[in-house]
PDB file of C-alpha atoms in Angstrom:
ATOM      1  CA  GLN A   1      75.848  94.050  70.374  1.00  0.00           C
ATOM      2  CA  TYR A   2      79.465  95.089  70.725  1.00  0.00           C
ATOM      3  CA  GLU A   3      82.539  96.289  68.954  1.00  0.00           C
ATOM      4  CA  ILE A   4      86.194  95.235  69.450  1.00  0.00           C
ATOM      5  CA  LEU A   5      88.816  98.016  69.416  1.00  0.00           C
ATOM      6  CA  PHE A   6      92.364  96.625  69.229  1.00  0.00           C
ATOM      7  CA  CYS A   7      94.874  99.141  70.617  1.00  0.00           C
ATOM      8  CA  ILE A   8      98.447  98.294  69.678  1.00  0.00           C
ATOM      9  CA  ASN A   9     101.277 100.605  70.695  1.00  0.00           C
ATOM     10  CA  ASP A  10     104.070  99.430  68.371  1.00  0.00           C
ATOM     11  CA  GLU A  11     103.552  99.293  64.605  1.00  0.00           C
ATOM     12  CA  SER A  12     106.100  96.449  64.429  1.00  0.00           C
ATOM     13  CA  ASP A  13     104.158  94.331  66.917  1.00  0.00           C
ATOM     14  CA  PRO A  14     103.565  90.881  65.329  1.00  0.00           C
ATOM     15  CA  SER A  15     100.080  90.770  66.862  1.00  0.00           C
ATOM     16  CA  ILE A  16      98.942  93.203  64.145  1.00  0.00           C
ATOM     17  CA  MET A  17      99.173  90.414  61.574  1.00  0.00           C
ATOM     18  CA  LEU A  18      97.129  88.121  63.806  1.00  0.00           C
ATOM     19  CA  VAL A  19      94.449  90.766  64.366  1.00  0.00           C
ATOM     20  CA  ASN A  20      94.192  91.495  60.650  1.00  0.00           C
ATOM     21  CA  ARG A  21      93.758  87.797  59.908  1.00  0.00           C
ATOM     22  CA  LEU A  22      91.013  87.521  62.513  1.00  0.00           C
ATOM     23  CA  MET A  23      89.200  90.551  61.042  1.00  0.00           C
ATOM     24  CA  GLU A  24      89.381  88.974  57.567  1.00  0.00           C
ATOM     25  CA  LYS A  25      88.103  85.667  58.952  1.00  0.00           C
ATOM     26  CA  TYR A  26      85.169  87.293  60.765  1.00  0.00           C
ATOM     27  CA  PRO A  27      84.140  90.259  58.582  1.00  0.00           C
ATOM     28  CA  ASN A  28      80.726  90.549  60.297  1.00  0.00           C
ATOM     29  CA  VAL A  29      82.341  91.424  63.659  1.00  0.00           C
ATOM     30  CA  ASP A  30      82.548  95.164  64.223  1.00  0.00           C
ATOM     31  CA  ALA A  31      86.282  95.610  64.862  1.00  0.00           C
ATOM     32  CA  LYS A  32      88.938  98.281  64.318  1.00  0.00           C
ATOM     33  CA  VAL A  33      92.664  98.551  64.909  1.00  0.00           C
ATOM     34  CA  PHE A  34      94.416 101.584  66.418  1.00  0.00           C
ATOM     35  CA  ILE A  35      98.212 101.676  66.201  1.00  0.00           C
ATOM     36  CA  GLY A  36     100.631 104.006  67.947  1.00  0.00           C
ATOM     37  CA  GLY A  37      98.286 105.509  70.508  1.00  0.00           C
ATOM     38  CA  MET A  38      98.366 109.162  71.579  1.00  0.00           C
ATOM     39  CA  LYS A  39     100.668 110.719  74.147  1.00  0.00           C
ATOM     40  CA  VAL A  40      98.406 112.276  76.796  1.00  0.00           C
ATOM     41  CA  GLY A  41     100.447 111.573  79.955  1.00  0.00           C
ATOM     42  CA  VAL A  42     103.011 109.337  81.579  1.00  0.00           C
ATOM     43  CA  ASN A  43     100.829 106.190  81.702  1.00  0.00           C
ATOM     44  CA  PRO A  44     101.748 104.057  78.662  1.00  0.00           C
ATOM     45  CA  LYS A  45      98.551 102.027  78.853  1.00  0.00           C
ATOM     46  CA  ILE A  46      96.339 105.111  78.770  1.00  0.00           C
ATOM     47  CA  ASN A  47      98.408 106.495  75.884  1.00  0.00           C
ATOM     48  CA  ASN A  48      97.909 103.244  73.980  1.00  0.00           C
ATOM     49  CA  MET A  49      94.124 103.167  74.628  1.00  0.00           C
ATOM     50  CA  GLN A  50      93.336 106.825  73.966  1.00  0.00           C
ATOM     51  CA  LEU A  51      92.540 106.529  70.246  1.00  0.00           C
ATOM     52  CA  GLY A  52      90.346 103.508  70.850  1.00  0.00           C
ATOM     53  CA  TYR A  53      88.529 105.259  73.679  1.00  0.00           C
ATOM     54  CA  GLU A  54      87.779 108.298  71.510  1.00  0.00           C
ATOM     55  CA  ALA A  55      86.320 106.018  68.834  1.00  0.00           C
ATOM     56  CA  ALA A  56      84.202 103.936  71.220  1.00  0.00           C
ATOM     57  CA  LYS A  57      80.518 104.339  70.393  1.00  0.00           C
ATOM     58  CA  TYR A  58      78.669 102.425  73.151  1.00  0.00           C
ATOM     59  CA  ASP A  59      77.646 103.413  76.686  1.00  0.00           C
ATOM     60  CA  LEU A  60      79.761 100.693  78.266  1.00  0.00           C
ATOM     61  CA  PHE A  61      83.373  99.910  77.503  1.00  0.00           C
ATOM     62  CA  LEU A  62      85.575  97.041  78.662  1.00  0.00           C
ATOM     63  CA  VAL A  63      89.298  97.412  79.204  1.00  0.00           C
ATOM     64  CA  SER A  64      90.765  93.970  78.600  1.00  0.00           C
ATOM     65  CA  ASP A  65      94.541  93.450  78.606  1.00  0.00           C
ATOM     66  CA  SER A  66      96.038  91.333  75.813  1.00  0.00           C
ATOM     67  CA  GLY A  67      97.122  88.749  78.353  1.00  0.00           C
ATOM     68  CA  ILE A  68      93.551  88.067  79.527  1.00  0.00           C
ATOM     69  CA  ARG A  69      91.664  85.030  78.275  1.00  0.00           C
ATOM     70  CA  MET A  70      88.005  85.843  77.723  1.00  0.00           C
ATOM     71  CA  LYS A  71      85.538  82.986  77.867  1.00  0.00           C
ATOM     72  CA  GLU A  72      82.480  82.922  75.625  1.00  0.00           C
ATOM     73  CA  ASP A  73      80.166  84.192  78.390  1.00  0.00           C
ATOM     74  CA  THR A  74      82.598  86.519  80.212  1.00  0.00           C
ATOM     75  CA  LEU A  75      81.323  89.730  78.594  1.00  0.00           C
ATOM     76  CA  LEU A  76      77.724  88.688  79.217  1.00  0.00           C
ATOM     77  CA  ASP A  77      78.487  87.900  82.871  1.00  0.00           C
ATOM     78  CA  MET A  78      80.117  91.309  83.403  1.00  0.00           C
ATOM     79  CA  VAL A  79      77.269  93.196  81.714  1.00  0.00           C
ATOM     80  CA  PHE A  80      74.710  91.372  83.867  1.00  0.00           C
ATOM     81  CA  SER A  81      76.704  92.530  86.921  1.00  0.00           C
ATOM     82  CA  MET A  82      76.352  96.152  85.782  1.00  0.00           C
ATOM     83  CA  LYS A  83      73.305  97.315  87.780  1.00  0.00           C
ATOM     84  CA  GLU A  84      71.717 100.755  87.535  1.00  0.00           C
ATOM     85  CA  ASP A  85      73.767 102.121  90.435  1.00  0.00           C
ATOM     86  CA  THR A  86      77.022 100.501  89.274  1.00  0.00           C
ATOM     87  CA  GLY A  87      79.746 102.432  87.560  1.00  0.00           C
ATOM     88  CA  LEU A  88      82.449  99.757  87.274  1.00  0.00           C
ATOM     89  CA  VAL A  89      82.475  95.946  87.169  1.00  0.00           C
ATOM     90  CA  HIS A  90      85.822  94.293  87.817  1.00  0.00           C
ATOM     91  CA  GLN A  91      87.233  90.783  87.936  1.00  0.00           C
ATOM     92  CA  MET A  92      89.458  89.216  90.515  1.00  0.00           C
ATOM     93  CA  PRO A  93      92.845  88.350  88.943  1.00  0.00           C
ATOM     94  CA  PHE A  94      93.607  84.638  88.608  1.00  0.00           C
ATOM     95  CA  THR A  95      95.695  82.592  86.195  1.00  0.00           C
ATOM     96  CA  CYS A  96      95.125  79.963  83.536  1.00  0.00           C
ATOM     97  CA  ASP A  97      96.782  76.615  84.017  1.00  0.00           C
ATOM     98  CA  GLY A  98     100.409  76.711  82.918  1.00  0.00           C
ATOM     99  CA  LYS A  99     103.477  74.512  82.797  1.00  0.00           C
ATOM    100  CA  GLY A 100     106.496  74.802  85.084  1.00  0.00           C
ATOM    101  CA  PHE A 101     107.013  75.882  88.668  1.00  0.00           C
ATOM    102  CA  PRO A 102     106.701  79.659  88.001  1.00  0.00           C
ATOM    103  CA  ALA A 103     103.165  79.054  86.703  1.00  0.00           C
ATOM    104  CA  ILE A 104     102.373  77.095  89.862  1.00  0.00           C
ATOM    105  CA  LEU A 105     103.760  79.911  92.038  1.00  0.00           C
ATOM    106  CA  GLU A 106     101.608  82.495  90.229  1.00  0.00           C
ATOM    107  CA  LYS A 107      98.455  80.404  90.570  1.00  0.00           C
ATOM    108  CA  VAL A 108      99.073  79.824  94.277  1.00  0.00           C
ATOM    109  CA  TYR A 109      99.703  83.537  94.871  1.00  0.00           C
ATOM    110  CA  PHE A 110      96.645  84.760  92.973  1.00  0.00           C
ATOM    111  CA  GLY A 111      94.488  82.007  94.411  1.00  0.00           C
ATOM    112  CA  THR A 112      95.478  82.508  98.036  1.00  0.00           C
ATOM    113  CA  ALA A 113      97.233  85.667  99.295  1.00  0.00           C
ATOM    114  CA  HIS A 114      96.006  87.993  96.571  1.00  0.00           C
ATOM    115  CA  ALA A 115      92.484  86.491  96.431  1.00  0.00           C
ATOM    116  CA  ARG A 116      92.163  86.736 100.216  1.00  0.00           C
ATOM    117  CA  ILE A 117      92.923  90.472 100.254  1.00  0.00           C
ATOM    118  CA  TYR A 118      91.030  91.214  97.031  1.00  0.00           C
ATOM    119  CA  LEU A 119      87.795  89.520  98.089  1.00  0.00           C
ATOM    120  CA  SER A 120      88.003  90.954 101.611  1.00  0.00           C
ATOM    121  CA  ALA A 121      88.493  94.472 100.254  1.00  0.00           C
ATOM    122  CA  ASP A 122      85.534  94.081  97.902  1.00  0.00           C
ATOM    123  CA  PHE A 123      83.368  92.771 100.752  1.00  0.00           C
ATOM    124  CA  PHE A 124      84.125  95.838 102.872  1.00  0.00           C
ATOM    125  CA  ARG A 125      83.684  98.183  99.852  1.00  0.00           C
ATOM    126  CA  ILE A 126      87.347  99.148  99.746  1.00  0.00           C
ATOM    127  CA  ASN A 127      88.696 100.334  96.375  1.00  0.00           C
ATOM    128  CA  CYS A 128      90.437  97.281  94.940  1.00  0.00           C
ATOM    129  CA  PRO A 129      89.652  96.892  91.174  1.00  0.00           C
ATOM    130  CA  THR A 130      92.508  96.013  88.862  1.00  0.00           C
ATOM    131  CA  GLY A 131      92.563  97.395  85.340  1.00  0.00           C
ATOM    132  CA  MET A 132      93.428  94.174  83.493  1.00  0.00           C
ATOM    133  CA  SER A 133      89.693  93.486  83.013  1.00  0.00           C
ATOM    134  CA  ALA A 134      87.159  96.162  83.958  1.00  0.00           C
ATOM    135  CA  LEU A 135      83.797  97.139  82.468  1.00  0.00           C
ATOM    136  CA  MET A 136      82.926 100.831  82.949  1.00  0.00           C
ATOM    137  CA  ARG A 137      80.298 103.401  82.068  1.00  0.00           C
ATOM    138  CA  LYS A 138      81.665 105.809  79.481  1.00  0.00           C
ATOM    139  CA  LYS A 139      79.505 108.870  80.185  1.00  0.00           C
ATOM    140  CA  PRO A 140      80.638 109.366  83.822  1.00  0.00           C
ATOM    141  CA  LEU A 141      84.256 109.136  82.677  1.00  0.00           C
ATOM    142  CA  ASP A 142      83.625 111.595  79.868  1.00  0.00           C
ATOM    143  CA  GLU A 143      82.264 113.996  82.470  1.00  0.00           C
ATOM    144  CA  VAL A 144      85.694 114.163  84.133  1.00  0.00           C
ATOM    145  CA  GLY A 145      87.671 114.332  80.890  1.00  0.00           C
ATOM    146  CA  GLY A 146      87.803 110.711  79.721  1.00  0.00           C
ATOM    147  CA  ILE A 147      90.621 108.300  80.365  1.00  0.00           C
ATOM    148  CA  LYS A 148      93.242 110.919  79.529  1.00  0.00           C
ATOM    149  CA  ALA A 149      92.331 112.688  82.792  1.00  0.00           C
ATOM    150  CA  PHE A 150      93.963 109.714  84.561  1.00  0.00           C
ATOM    151  CA  ALA A 151      97.141 109.611  82.465  1.00  0.00           C
ATOM    152  CA  GLN A 152      99.201 111.252  85.231  1.00  0.00           C
ATOM    153  CA  TYR A 153      98.826 108.067  87.303  1.00  0.00           C
ATOM    154  CA  LEU A 154     100.368 104.656  86.757  1.00  0.00           C
ATOM    155  CA  ALA A 155      97.589 102.974  88.756  1.00  0.00           C
ATOM    156  CA  GLU A 156      94.818 104.271  86.521  1.00  0.00           C
ATOM    157  CA  ASP A 157      92.540 101.463  87.650  1.00  0.00           C
ATOM    158  CA  PHE A 158      92.540 102.703  91.271  1.00  0.00           C
ATOM    159  CA  PHE A 159      91.695 106.232  90.182  1.00  0.00           C
ATOM    160  CA  PHE A 160      89.043 105.066  87.706  1.00  0.00           C
ATOM    161  CA  ALA A 161      87.286 103.358  90.618  1.00  0.00           C
ATOM    162  CA  LYS A 162      87.852 106.326  92.964  1.00  0.00           C
ATOM    163  CA  SER A 163      86.306 108.666  90.398  1.00  0.00           C
ATOM    164  CA  PHE A 164      83.165 106.538  90.321  1.00  0.00           C
ATOM    165  CA  THR A 165      82.794 106.025  94.076  1.00  0.00           C
ATOM    166  CA  ASP A 166      83.460 109.724  94.841  1.00  0.00           C
ATOM    167  CA  ARG A 167      80.303 110.520  92.802  1.00  0.00           C
ATOM    168  CA  GLY A 168      78.126 107.843  94.393  1.00  0.00           C
ATOM    169  CA  TRP A 169      78.531 104.997  91.918  1.00  0.00           C
ATOM    170  CA  LYS A 170      79.079 101.493  93.223  1.00  0.00           C
ATOM    171  CA  LEU A 171      81.697  98.931  92.269  1.00  0.00           C
ATOM    172  CA  ARG A 172      80.797  95.279  91.675  1.00  0.00           C
ATOM    173  CA  ILE A 173      82.841  92.172  91.169  1.00  0.00           C
ATOM    174  CA  SER A 174      82.082  89.723  88.378  1.00  0.00           C
ATOM    175  CA  SER A 175      81.348  86.087  89.199  1.00  0.00           C
ATOM    176  CA  GLN A 176      84.217  85.046  86.876  1.00  0.00           C
ATOM    177  CA  PRO A 177      87.893  85.797  87.591  1.00  0.00           C
ATOM    178  CA  ALA A 178      90.225  87.535  85.148  1.00  0.00           C
ATOM    179  CA  TRP A 179      92.048  84.628  83.561  1.00  0.00           C
ATOM    180  CA  GLN A 180      95.612  85.810  83.067  1.00  0.00           C
ATOM    181  CA  ASN A 181      97.102  83.921  80.142  1.00  0.00           C
ATOM    182  CA  SER A 182     100.307  85.684  79.192  1.00  0.00           C
ATOM    183  CA  GLY A 183     101.999  82.489  77.994  1.00  0.00           C
ATOM    184  CA  HIS A 184     105.292  83.218  79.747  1.00  0.00           C
ATOM    185  CA  CYS A 185     106.019  82.885  83.446  1.00  0.00           C
ATOM    186  CA  ASP A 186     109.260  83.363  85.340  1.00  0.00           C
ATOM    187  CA  ILE A 187     109.909  83.933  89.021  1.00  0.00           C
ATOM    188  CA  ALA A 188     111.849  87.202  88.503  1.00  0.00           C
ATOM    189  CA  GLY A 189     108.992  88.650  86.447  1.00  0.00           C
ATOM    190  CA  PHE A 190     106.445  87.539  89.036  1.00  0.00           C
ATOM    191  CA  ARG A 191     108.378  89.151  91.883  1.00  0.00           C
ATOM    192  CA  ASN A 192     108.882  92.350  89.928  1.00  0.00           C
ATOM    193  CA  ARG A 193     105.138  92.620  89.300  1.00  0.00           C
ATOM    194  CA  VAL A 194     104.222  91.989  92.945  1.00  0.00           C
ATOM    195  CA  THR A 195     106.801  94.532  94.051  1.00  0.00           C
ATOM    196  CA  ARG A 196     105.516  97.115  91.557  1.00  0.00           C
ATOM    197  CA  TRP A 197     101.969  96.718  92.834  1.00  0.00           C
ATOM    198  CA  GLY A 198     103.272  97.195  96.400  1.00  0.00           C
ATOM    199  CA  LYS A 199     105.009 100.453  95.446  1.00  0.00           C
ATOM    200  CA  LEU A 200     101.793 101.736  93.892  1.00  0.00           C
ATOM    201  CA  ARG A 201      99.766 100.867  97.007  1.00  0.00           C
ATOM    202  CA  PHE A 202     102.241 102.584  99.317  1.00  0.00           C
ATOM    203  CA  ALA A 203     102.184 105.783  97.259  1.00  0.00           C
ATOM    204  CA  MET A 204      98.372 105.881  96.851  1.00  0.00           C
ATOM    205  CA  VAL A 205      97.302 104.618 100.300  1.00  0.00           C
ATOM    206  CA  PRO A 206     100.281 105.233 102.642  1.00  0.00           C
ATOM    207  CA  HIS A 207      98.690 103.622 105.704  1.00  0.00           C
ATOM    208  CA  THR A 208      98.965 100.234 104.001  1.00  0.00           C
ATOM    209  CA  ILE A 209     102.680 100.471 104.787  1.00  0.00           C
ATOM    210  CA  PHE A 210     101.840  99.756 108.447  1.00  0.00           C
ATOM    211  CA  PHE A 211      98.963  97.297 108.040  1.00  0.00           C
ATOM    212  CA  GLU A 212     100.054  95.176 105.064  1.00  0.00           C
ATOM    213  CA  PRO A 213     102.593  93.053 107.024  1.00  0.00           C
ATOM    214  CA  LEU A 214      99.792  92.061 109.390  1.00  0.00           C
ATOM    215  CA  SER A 215      97.994  90.354 106.501  1.00  0.00           C
ATOM    216  CA  GLU A 216     100.870  87.883 106.082  1.00  0.00           C
ATOM    217  CA  CYS A 217     100.697  84.469 107.713  1.00  0.00           C
ATOM    218  CA  PHE A 218     104.166  84.141 109.221  1.00  0.00           C
ATOM    219  CA  PHE A 219     104.408  87.740 110.451  1.00  0.00           C
ATOM    220  CA  LEU A 220     100.906  87.821 111.958  1.00  0.00           C
ATOM    221  CA  GLY A 221     101.459  84.407 113.536  1.00  0.00           C
ATOM    222  CA  ILE A 222     104.314  85.818 115.638  1.00  0.00           C
ATOM    223  CA  PHE A 223     101.998  88.402 117.169  1.00  0.00           C
ATOM    224  CA  VAL A 224      99.167  85.913 117.669  1.00  0.00           C
ATOM    225  CA  ALA A 225     101.437  83.386 119.403  1.00  0.00           C
ATOM    226  CA  TRP A 226     103.178  86.014 121.524  1.00  0.00           C
ATOM    227  CA  SER A 227      99.861  87.564 122.619  1.00  0.00           C
ATOM    228  CA  ALA A 228      98.401  84.210 123.584  1.00  0.00           C
ATOM    229  CA  ASN A 229     101.591  83.299 125.441  1.00  0.00           C
ATOM    230  CA  PHE A 230     101.578  86.597 127.342  1.00  0.00           C
ATOM    231  CA  LEU A 231      97.859  86.547 128.188  1.00  0.00           C
ATOM    232  CA  PHE A 232      97.206  82.846 128.756  1.00  0.00           C
ATOM    233  CA  SER A 233     100.713  81.292 129.067  1.00  0.00           C
ATOM    234  CA  TRP A 234     100.029  79.053 126.072  1.00  0.00           C
ATOM    235  CA  ASP A 235     103.033  77.497 124.414  1.00  0.00           C
ATOM    236  CA  PHE A 236     104.375  79.958 121.815  1.00  0.00           C
ATOM    237  CA  PHE A 237     105.729  77.431 119.313  1.00  0.00           C
ATOM    238  CA  VAL A 238     102.739  75.080 119.437  1.00  0.00           C
ATOM    239  CA  LEU A 239     100.303  77.926 118.865  1.00  0.00           C
ATOM    240  CA  TYR A 240     102.479  79.357 116.066  1.00  0.00           C
ATOM    241  CA  LEU A 241     102.507  76.003 114.271  1.00  0.00           C
ATOM    242  CA  VAL A 242      98.705  75.619 114.717  1.00  0.00           C
ATOM    243  CA  HIS A 243      98.207  79.137 113.293  1.00  0.00           C
ATOM    244  CA  VAL A 244     100.331  78.327 110.221  1.00  0.00           C
ATOM    245  CA  LEU A 245      98.611  74.946 109.696  1.00  0.00           C
ATOM    246  CA  VAL A 246      95.083  76.439 109.865  1.00  0.00           C
ATOM    247  CA  TRP A 247      96.098  79.299 107.546  1.00  0.00           C
ATOM    248  CA  PHE A 248      97.632  76.796 105.121  1.00  0.00           C
ATOM    249  CA  LEU A 249      94.510  74.617 105.047  1.00  0.00           C
ATOM    250  CA  LEU A 250      92.215  77.633 104.514  1.00  0.00           C
ATOM    251  CA  ASP A 251      94.385  78.820 101.638  1.00  0.00           C
ATOM    252  CA  TRP A 252      94.155  75.383 100.032  1.00  0.00           C
ATOM    253  CA  ILE A 253      90.340  75.458 100.323  1.00  0.00           C
ATOM    254  CA  LEU A 254      90.178  78.996  98.863  1.00  0.00           C
ATOM    255  CA  LEU A 255      92.393  78.033  95.933  1.00  0.00           C
ATOM    256  CA  CYS A 256      90.210  74.975  95.147  1.00  0.00           C
ATOM    257  CA  ILE A 257      87.068  77.113  95.252  1.00  0.00           C
ATOM    258  CA  ILE A 258      88.493  79.711  92.856  1.00  0.00           C
ATOM    259  CA  GLN A 259      89.894  77.074  90.503  1.00  0.00           C
ATOM    260  CA  ASN A 260      86.444  75.472  90.419  1.00  0.00           C
ATOM    261  CA  GLY A 261      87.925  72.234  89.120  1.00  0.00           C
ATOM    262  CA  SER A 262      90.963  70.042  89.494  1.00  0.00           C
ATOM    263  CA  LEU A 263      94.254  71.797  90.125  1.00  0.00           C
ATOM    264  CA  PRO A 264      97.049  71.230  87.550  1.00  0.00           C
ATOM    265  CA  PHE A 265      99.601  70.332  90.195  1.00  0.00           C
ATOM    266  CA  SER A 266     100.016  68.029  93.178  1.00  0.00           C
ATOM    267  CA  LYS A 267      99.561  68.809  96.848  1.00  0.00           C
ATOM    268  CA  GLY A 268     103.333  68.608  97.215  1.00  0.00           C
ATOM    269  CA  ASP A 269     103.803  71.322  94.597  1.00  0.00           C
ATOM    270  CA  PHE A 270     101.298  73.443  96.462  1.00  0.00           C
ATOM    271  CA  VAL A 271     103.184  73.064  99.740  1.00  0.00           C
ATOM    272  CA  VAL A 272     106.479  74.148  98.140  1.00  0.00           C
ATOM    273  CA  ALA A 273     104.935  77.082  96.226  1.00  0.00           C
ATOM    274  CA  TRP A 274     102.959  78.210  99.287  1.00  0.00           C
ATOM    275  CA  MET A 275     106.039  78.122 101.510  1.00  0.00           C
ATOM    276  CA  ILE A 276     108.098  80.091  99.006  1.00  0.00           C
ATOM    277  CA  ARG A 277     105.364  82.685  98.553  1.00  0.00           C
ATOM    278  CA  GLU A 278     104.818  83.191 102.273  1.00  0.00           C
ATOM    279  CA  SER A 279     108.497  83.225 103.206  1.00  0.00           C
ATOM    280  CA  SER A 280     109.334  85.754 100.466  1.00  0.00           C
ATOM    281  CA  ALA A 281     106.496  88.183 101.382  1.00  0.00           C
ATOM    282  CA  LEU A 282     108.587  90.246 103.807  1.00  0.00           C
ATOM    283  CA  TYR A 283     111.451  90.532 101.309  1.00  0.00           C
ATOM    284  CA  LEU A 284     109.114  91.775  98.562  1.00  0.00           C
ATOM    285  CA  TYR A 285     107.489  94.193 101.030  1.00  0.00           C
ATOM    286  CA  LEU A 286     110.877  95.712 101.976  1.00  0.00           C
ATOM    287  CA  SER A 287     111.950  95.834  98.330  1.00  0.00           C
ATOM    288  CA  ALA A 288     108.846  97.870  97.484  1.00  0.00           C
ATOM    289  CA  LEU A 289     109.235 100.108 100.490  1.00  0.00           C
ATOM    290  CA  PHE A 290     112.894 101.103 100.050  1.00  0.00           C
ATOM    291  CA  ASP A 291     113.132 101.247  96.231  1.00  0.00           C
ATOM    292  CA  PRO A 292     110.341 103.554  95.019  1.00  0.00           C
ATOM    293  CA  THR A 293     111.434 103.534  91.370  1.00  0.00           C
ATOM    294  CA  ILE A 294     108.975 101.636  89.148  1.00  0.00           C
ATOM    295  CA  ARG A 295     110.062  99.843  85.985  1.00  0.00           C
ATOM    296  CA  TRP A 296     107.061  99.162  83.784  1.00  0.00           C
ATOM    297  CA  ARG A 297     107.090  98.200  80.133  1.00  0.00           C
ATOM    298  CA  SER A 298     109.864 100.261  78.494  1.00  0.00           C
ATOM    299  CA  GLY A 299     110.000 103.128  81.016  1.00  0.00           C
ATOM    300  CA  ASN A 300     111.174 104.000  84.512  1.00  0.00           C
ATOM    301  CA  TYR A 301     108.933 106.076  86.792  1.00  0.00           C
ATOM    302  CA  ARG A 302     109.061 107.805  90.160  1.00  0.00           C
ATOM    303  CA  LEU A 303     105.933 108.024  92.281  1.00  0.00           C
ATOM    304  CA  LYS A 304     104.864 110.973  94.423  1.00  0.00           C
ATOM    305  CA  TRP A 305     102.589 110.655  97.439  1.00  0.00           C
ATOM    306  CA  GLY A 306      99.041 110.390  96.141  1.00  0.00           C
ATOM    307  CA  GLY A 307     100.007 108.237  93.143  1.00  0.00           C
ATOM    308  CA  ILE A 308     101.054 110.918  90.648  1.00  0.00           C
ATOM    309  CA  ALA A 309     103.916 109.589  88.501  1.00  0.00           C
ATOM    310  CA  GLU A 310     106.750 111.223  86.638  1.00  0.00           C
ATOM    311  CA  GLU A 311     108.897 109.526  84.033  1.00  0.00           C
ATOM    312  CA  ILE A 312     112.592 109.245  84.716  1.00  0.00           C
ATOM    313  CA  LYS A 313     114.421 110.262  81.564  1.00  0.00           C
ATOM    314  CA  PRO A 314     117.602 108.320  80.772  1.00  0.00           C
ATOM    315  CA  LYS A 315     120.771 110.333  81.218  1.00  0.00           C
ATOM    316  CA  LEU A 316     122.577 111.186  77.998  1.00  0.00           C
TER     317      LEU A 316
END
C-alpha cells in the first residue's frame, strides 16, 4: 500500500506530460502531482518536495530522485530493512549500464572509490546516507519541524540522518544499490558533482580535510612505501607498485560484486577509467578545498562551517 507524489519544480518541465499520461494509464495507482514547490529555505530540493511532504499520508516516506531507477522489488526491500529501531534506510549509490567512456568512469568511481568509503562508513556506523534514495519515518521528522527544518542546508541528507541518530534511531543500508539512471553522462559534470560533494563534506565534517587524502590509493601508497623503506629498508618503488596492484585488484573484485553480473565494458576500459579516476583524485580534492562556492541546479551557494548555506545573489 503506497502513494506516489511527483514533485516537479518547473511548470514548463516536459516530464509533467509524461507523469499525466502515466496517471491516466494507471488510474488505480494513488498518485498526485505537485508543481512549483514552496520556498522554505535555500535548498532547492527541499523547496521542491515541501508540498508533497505536507500531503504525504503514510508513516514512511521515500525520497527518490528522478534520476533513480527503481526495480520492482526495491521499495519492498527497503521497507523490509526498516526495523523497529531504524529511522532511515538508505541505498549505496551506483549506476546503471550506460554507453560511452563517461558512463564507464562513473560506474568505476561509484563501484570502487565511492563504494569503498560508503560501505566502510556504514560498517562503522558513521553518518553516510545520500538523499537520492532514502526511506524515512515521517513522525520523527515532524517532531523537529518536518523537512523544511533542514532547508538551510544543502546536504539535507546528512542532517536528516544526524537528526535520527542524535535521538537514538539507527541507520540501515538496503541490500540493493541506488541505480542512478540520469541518461546523460559527461566527464565535466561528473567532476563537478564529485567536487561539490567534497565541498559539502569539508564544511560539515572539517576533519575530513586531513584524512580524506589518506583514503586514496596513490597518495597513501607513498606513505606506505616510505614507511616500509624507513623501517625495514624495503625497496620503495617495488613496494609502491605492489601496493597499487593489490589495491587495483581489490577494486576490480569490489566492482564485480556490486555489479552482480557481467560488466558492460572490457578489462582494458576498466584499467583506463581506474587510472584516470585515481590520478585525478588529488586535483578534485584541491579544487573542492580552495573553491568553496557550490554551483547546484540553477543557483550558486556559499557554505559556512557546519553546513549552513547561503545563496549568492547575482550582481545587477
